[in-house]
Amino acid sequence: MAPPLAAPRFHAALPRRLLLRPQKALPSWRRAARPDDQDLYVDDDIGDGFSFSGGKYAEAESPSKSDEWFAQGRMVKAHALYGNKEKAKDPFFGLTMGKESQSSDDVFSWFCVESGSSSNPTVLLIHGFPSQAYSYRKVLPVLSDKYRSIAFDWLGFGFSDKPQPKYGFDYTLDEYTSALESLIDAVAPDKLSIVVQGYFAPIVVKYANEHQDKLNHLILINPPITDRHAKLPSTLACFSNFLLGEIFSQDPLRASDKALTSSGPYMMKEEDATVYRRPYLVSGSSGFALNAITRAMGKDLKVYIESMRSILASDSWNTKTTICWGMRDRWLTYDGVADFCDNLKHKFVELPMGGHHVQEDRGEELGNIIKRILRG
């Protein structure tokens, strides 16, 4: 295990503080974990109103939750850049962008957190869109006694590299599939099981179809399966809009907090929200990556979903497959999911209290379900 890393430091300006108006009911995605918490999202009367009162935008605490999480992980080199090493420029004014948007090497750096003995069977935990490896923080310790578990940030998310689109990585679904293969070769050269949540599931199934000899088990958590799932929810689709999408993606509360909590029954603690929010405060690179992947999904997600259904229904598909479903998912409808699994004899597990990001809602419960599935 590599020595602990120090998270990159940043300083962010605080937005203008507004008075709380407790008499006005707050939307669920703006409420903190406790009704009496002083760090509450506030609702103003102008547009969507992403003002914040009492929030820890700056480094008021040392170390922060984000620092602690970063110190648990290591950076892994995997997947080569395409093209030359030209400095990335912003898409509007052609100005050279900061180091967070630049590729520092010929091979990308991925942030990975690992738990459990290296002698145990390997389980790769893959987060959804948009999220981070941090979402598996409650799953990792549950698996650690029996498995070597690895959670990572996709390129463009969390602490992994976030190159400016068209400067080494374009965030297409095909590129993500190829990049996943490179990462798995680096962290798990032998057999493994894969757990993947949400909109990245079709990418993982495409990889798995070409590497069935490496897989022990595949667990899909709230994957987009039906044709109705091919359309991104408005909370995400807005980031694909020209110009307006770029503006929205630079708002950390819209790009992070709302994008996560609007998909399920979340009452997210402020200390957890700061971890998800941090990449959007460090630089604009996370926002530009969000724009690119949203546009790529808008273009190719339907084709990838159709391909995933075909693969999972194929006679040549021999990998043990289980689909877990958080029943309180506000993004993907449940209609047709159970029938799909029953027709193909895939195992199906319902989590009544889970939302779209089940590992965030019901981390310990999901961890124990994964253990039971892998034990057969």
XYZ file of C-alpha atoms in Angstrom:
376
model
C 0.000 0.000 0.000
C 1.346 3.400 -0.971
C 1.885 5.985 1.810
C -1.029 8.296 2.656
C -1.548 11.151 0.244
C -2.221 14.753 1.082
C -5.297 16.141 -0.627
C -4.726 19.168 -2.847
C -5.413 22.395 -1.015
C -7.852 24.956 -2.244
C -9.494 28.190 -1.208
C -12.995 28.994 -2.412
C -14.921 32.197 -1.956
C -18.056 31.914 0.117
C -21.323 32.937 -1.550
C -23.355 35.741 -0.022
C -25.166 34.454 3.043
C -28.917 34.607 3.145
C -31.195 34.320 6.156
C -32.882 30.991 6.737
C -36.610 31.031 6.316
C -37.740 28.047 8.422
C -41.418 28.689 7.764
C -40.903 27.698 4.122
C -40.608 23.947 3.491
C -37.319 23.008 1.904
C -37.052 20.517 -0.973
C -35.590 17.210 0.181
C -32.349 17.695 -1.735
C -31.652 20.887 0.206
C -32.158 19.494 3.695
C -29.263 18.484 5.866
C -29.098 15.184 7.707
C -30.658 16.485 10.915
C -33.641 18.833 11.216
C -31.794 20.877 13.835
C -28.524 21.043 11.899
C -27.315 24.611 11.461
C -25.728 23.836 8.097
C -28.935 23.860 6.089
C -29.508 24.546 2.447
C -31.650 27.600 2.027
C -34.361 28.304 -0.462
C -34.386 31.717 -2.031
C -36.988 33.167 -4.357
C -34.785 33.686 -7.408
C -34.696 30.863 -9.931
C -33.309 27.626 -8.556
C -31.531 29.436 -5.728
C -28.331 27.642 -4.803
C -27.395 29.948 -1.975
C -25.929 28.381 1.132
C -25.863 29.435 4.754
C -23.291 28.237 7.240
C -21.790 25.765 4.769
C -18.161 24.721 5.078
C -17.019 25.814 1.609
C -13.574 26.804 2.780
C -11.117 24.764 4.826
C -12.535 25.608 8.211
C -11.613 22.250 9.652
C -8.321 20.386 9.457
C -8.263 17.715 8.330
C -11.524 17.773 6.409
C -13.562 14.697 5.538
C -12.248 15.009 2.013
C -8.639 15.021 3.267
C -9.293 11.907 5.330
C -10.828 10.067 2.392
C -7.995 11.055 0.067
C -5.429 9.804 2.586
C -6.978 6.327 2.432
C -6.300 5.946 -1.268
C -3.547 5.854 -3.835
C -3.099 6.999 -7.410
C -2.904 4.300 -10.085
C -1.538 4.924 -13.576
C -3.672 3.432 -16.345
C -4.803 4.233 -19.907
C -2.691 6.311 -22.242
C -3.699 9.718 -23.544
C -4.476 10.024 -27.215
C -2.942 12.705 -29.434
C -0.199 15.149 -28.527
C 0.604 17.020 -25.329
C -0.841 20.360 -26.389
C -1.938 22.528 -23.469
C -5.700 22.407 -22.883
C -7.635 25.607 -23.574
C -11.115 26.624 -22.515
C -13.803 26.135 -25.200
C -14.983 29.747 -25.267
C -12.010 32.114 -25.117
C -9.114 29.843 -26.032
C -7.250 30.624 -22.817
C -4.850 28.060 -21.373
C -6.551 26.265 -18.507
C -5.194 25.475 -15.051
C -3.276 22.359 -14.079
C -6.405 20.477 -12.986
C -7.533 20.459 -16.630
C -4.123 19.471 -17.981
C -2.825 15.944 -18.426
C 0.323 15.758 -16.318
C 1.661 12.567 -17.866
C 1.294 10.241 -20.850
C -0.866 7.915 -18.733
C -3.884 8.985 -16.668
C -3.961 8.867 -12.856
C -6.923 7.172 -11.164
C -7.777 7.515 -7.485
C -8.354 4.112 -5.861
C -9.259 3.082 -2.315
C -8.602 -0.515 -1.289
C -9.582 -2.584 1.741
C -9.013 -6.188 2.746
C -6.126 -8.581 2.259
C -4.542 -8.903 -1.184
C -4.776 -12.684 -0.744
C -8.589 -12.541 -0.739
C -10.790 -12.652 -3.864
C -10.978 -9.254 -5.577
C -14.171 -7.219 -5.870
C -14.161 -4.024 -7.935
C -16.735 -1.423 -6.827
C -17.682 0.989 -9.612
C -19.642 4.160 -8.895
C -22.364 5.627 -11.050
C -22.958 8.918 -12.795
C -22.456 11.415 -11.288
C -20.798 10.166 -8.134
C -17.447 9.110 -6.645
C -15.731 6.128 -5.052
C -16.636 7.814 -1.756
C -20.167 6.483 -2.208
C -18.823 3.017 -1.305
C -17.293 4.153 2.004
C -19.829 2.087 4.000
C -19.559 -0.949 1.721
C -15.770 -1.317 1.827
C -15.436 -2.194 5.544
C -18.274 -4.736 5.312
C -16.439 -6.638 2.563
C -12.934 -6.256 3.977
C -12.936 -9.428 6.109
C -13.534 -11.762 3.145
C -12.573 -9.803 0.052
C -10.006 -7.456 -1.392
C -12.289 -4.593 -2.377
C -11.277 -1.710 -4.631
C -13.332 1.423 -5.311
C -12.112 4.003 -7.806
C -13.065 7.381 -9.258
C -13.790 7.348 -12.980
C -11.781 9.788 -15.092
C -13.533 13.139 -14.730
C -14.740 12.451 -11.184
C -13.469 12.741 -7.624
C -9.674 12.763 -7.326
C -8.926 11.060 -10.661
C -7.613 13.034 -13.646
C -10.068 15.356 -15.374
C -8.520 16.286 -18.728
C -10.236 18.940 -20.764
C -12.312 17.258 -23.510
C -10.410 16.986 -26.808
C -7.069 17.033 -24.978
C -6.329 13.360 -24.438
C -9.787 12.066 -23.457
C -13.246 12.938 -24.789
C -15.427 11.075 -22.238
C -17.213 8.982 -24.868
C -18.708 5.675 -23.768
C -16.315 3.785 -26.042
C -13.359 5.557 -24.431
C -14.632 4.728 -20.953
C -14.893 1.059 -21.942
C -11.308 1.028 -23.145
C -10.119 2.971 -20.098
C -11.841 0.505 -17.759
C -9.947 -2.360 -19.351
C -6.665 -0.533 -18.759
C -7.481 0.130 -15.115
C -8.568 -3.438 -14.400
C -5.356 -4.742 -15.960
C -3.459 -2.477 -13.545
C -5.300 -3.222 -10.290
C -6.744 -6.713 -10.803
C -4.787 -8.724 -13.381
C -6.336 -11.996 -12.153
C -9.980 -13.005 -11.783
C -12.403 -10.673 -10.043
C -16.035 -9.854 -9.393
C -17.476 -6.489 -10.408
C -20.172 -4.397 -8.750
C -21.370 -1.416 -10.780
C -24.114 1.097 -10.067
C -26.225 3.246 -12.354
C -25.509 4.698 -15.764
C -22.014 3.230 -16.106
C -23.453 -0.319 -16.024
C -23.797 -0.673 -19.836
C -20.111 0.250 -20.190
C -19.125 -2.409 -17.671
C -21.327 -5.051 -19.321
C -19.642 -4.350 -22.646
C -16.251 -4.848 -21.000
C -17.456 -7.972 -19.190
C -18.772 -9.527 -22.389
C -15.281 -9.398 -23.859
C -13.592 -10.690 -20.679
C -15.936 -13.295 -19.252
C -12.960 -15.505 -18.475
C -11.844 -12.915 -15.875
C -15.172 -12.548 -14.076
C -16.473 -14.574 -11.170
C -19.665 -12.556 -10.702
C -21.289 -9.379 -12.007
C -23.620 -7.344 -9.790
C -25.584 -4.512 -11.390
C -27.150 -1.935 -9.063
C -30.026 0.094 -10.520
C -28.708 -0.150 -14.080
C -30.580 1.454 -16.986
C -32.246 -1.562 -18.643
C -35.441 -0.564 -20.416
C -35.949 1.859 -23.300
C -37.483 4.318 -20.836
C -34.154 4.421 -18.998
C -32.286 5.685 -22.062
C -33.317 9.293 -21.456
C -31.333 11.063 -18.750
C -33.377 12.773 -16.006
C -33.648 16.538 -16.359
C -31.342 16.968 -13.348
C -28.525 15.508 -15.462
C -29.678 16.366 -18.979
C -29.390 20.086 -18.223
C -25.590 19.770 -18.255
C -25.669 18.896 -21.962
C -27.214 22.232 -22.956
C -24.961 24.532 -24.916
C -23.566 27.351 -22.774
C -26.260 26.960 -20.104
C -24.865 23.502 -19.365
C -21.415 24.985 -18.837
C -22.862 27.508 -16.414
C -24.802 24.877 -14.465
C -21.814 22.516 -14.261
C -19.724 25.165 -12.511
C -22.271 25.465 -9.694
C -21.157 22.884 -7.083
C -24.572 22.667 -5.449
C -26.305 21.949 -8.742
C -23.577 19.706 -10.167
C -22.978 17.768 -6.962
C -25.581 18.082 -4.187
C -28.723 18.314 -6.303
C -27.531 15.766 -8.864
C -27.016 13.221 -6.090
C -29.896 13.888 -3.748
C -32.642 14.327 -6.354
C -32.323 10.661 -7.361
C -33.453 9.090 -4.091
C -34.519 9.605 -0.469
C -31.301 11.308 0.580
C -30.761 13.256 3.755
C -27.074 13.832 3.162
C -24.841 15.054 5.946
C -22.953 18.261 5.314
C -19.592 16.566 5.953
C -20.364 14.058 3.183
C -21.654 16.741 0.850
C -18.329 18.575 1.101
C -16.482 15.523 -0.243
C -18.681 15.334 -3.335
C -18.617 19.103 -3.750
C -14.874 19.573 -3.450
C -13.794 18.708 -7.034
C -16.147 21.397 -8.357
C -14.589 23.945 -6.003
C -10.999 23.107 -6.917
C -11.343 24.025 -10.605
C -13.691 24.074 -13.564
C -12.333 20.769 -14.893
C -14.956 18.647 -13.116
C -17.721 20.734 -14.636
C -16.370 20.484 -18.180
C -16.014 16.707 -17.751
C -19.632 16.583 -16.547
C -20.744 18.445 -19.680
C -18.850 16.046 -21.930
C -20.065 12.786 -20.388
C -23.675 14.050 -20.268
C -23.544 14.844 -23.983
C -21.936 11.485 -24.729
C -24.681 9.669 -22.830
C -27.348 11.692 -24.564
C -25.904 10.506 -27.866
C -24.975 6.854 -27.179
C -26.703 5.643 -23.992
C -29.685 4.153 -25.839
C -27.414 2.078 -28.077
C -25.389 0.893 -25.087
C -28.542 -0.101 -23.177
C -29.820 -2.097 -26.145
C -26.426 -3.781 -26.414
C -26.444 -4.582 -22.680
C -29.876 -6.219 -22.905
C -28.724 -8.250 -25.885
C -25.556 -9.387 -24.099
C -27.371 -10.391 -20.912
C -29.930 -12.345 -22.972
C -27.352 -14.073 -25.150
C -26.711 -17.818 -24.938
C -23.002 -16.991 -24.853
C -23.368 -15.014 -21.625
C -22.141 -17.349 -18.895
C -21.192 -14.923 -16.128
C -23.160 -15.189 -12.885
C -25.286 -12.047 -12.842
C -27.375 -10.396 -10.147
C -29.378 -7.194 -10.427
C -30.046 -5.235 -7.221
C -32.691 -2.526 -7.272
C -33.271 0.363 -4.885
C -37.040 0.673 -4.975
C -37.050 4.403 -4.231
C -35.109 5.343 -7.355
C -36.519 8.637 -8.667
C -34.594 8.518 -11.939
C -35.162 5.006 -13.307
C -38.628 3.488 -13.285
C -39.039 -0.005 -11.852
C -41.494 -1.040 -14.584
C -40.169 -3.956 -16.608
C -37.024 -4.548 -14.538
C -38.198 -7.607 -12.578
C -39.756 -9.148 -15.691
C -36.468 -8.733 -17.561
C -34.579 -10.587 -14.821
C -37.202 -13.341 -14.461
C -37.255 -14.044 -18.191
C -33.485 -14.471 -18.275
C -33.208 -16.285 -14.934
C -30.889 -13.625 -13.514
C -30.990 -13.199 -9.758
C -32.929 -10.149 -8.632
C -32.727 -8.445 -5.238
C -34.955 -5.577 -4.096
C -33.838 -2.969 -1.554
C -37.077 -1.291 -0.418
C -35.392 1.716 1.231
C -32.695 2.357 -1.378
C -32.720 5.092 -4.009
C -30.769 5.265 -7.260
C -27.393 5.413 -5.502
C -28.076 2.444 -3.231
C -24.550 2.356 -1.827
C -25.075 5.890 -0.536
C -28.511 5.169 0.963
C -28.009 1.682 2.340
C -24.266 1.053 2.329
C -23.993 -1.553 5.071
C -27.099 -3.398 3.883
C -25.762 -3.484 0.325
C -22.364 -4.682 1.542
C -23.944 -7.660 3.289
C -26.074 -8.437 0.219
C -22.954 -8.424 -1.955
C -21.251 -10.849 0.441
C -24.212 -13.236 0.323
C -24.325 -13.066 -3.482
C -20.630 -13.751 -3.890
C -20.803 -16.674 -1.457
C -23.441 -18.196 -3.726
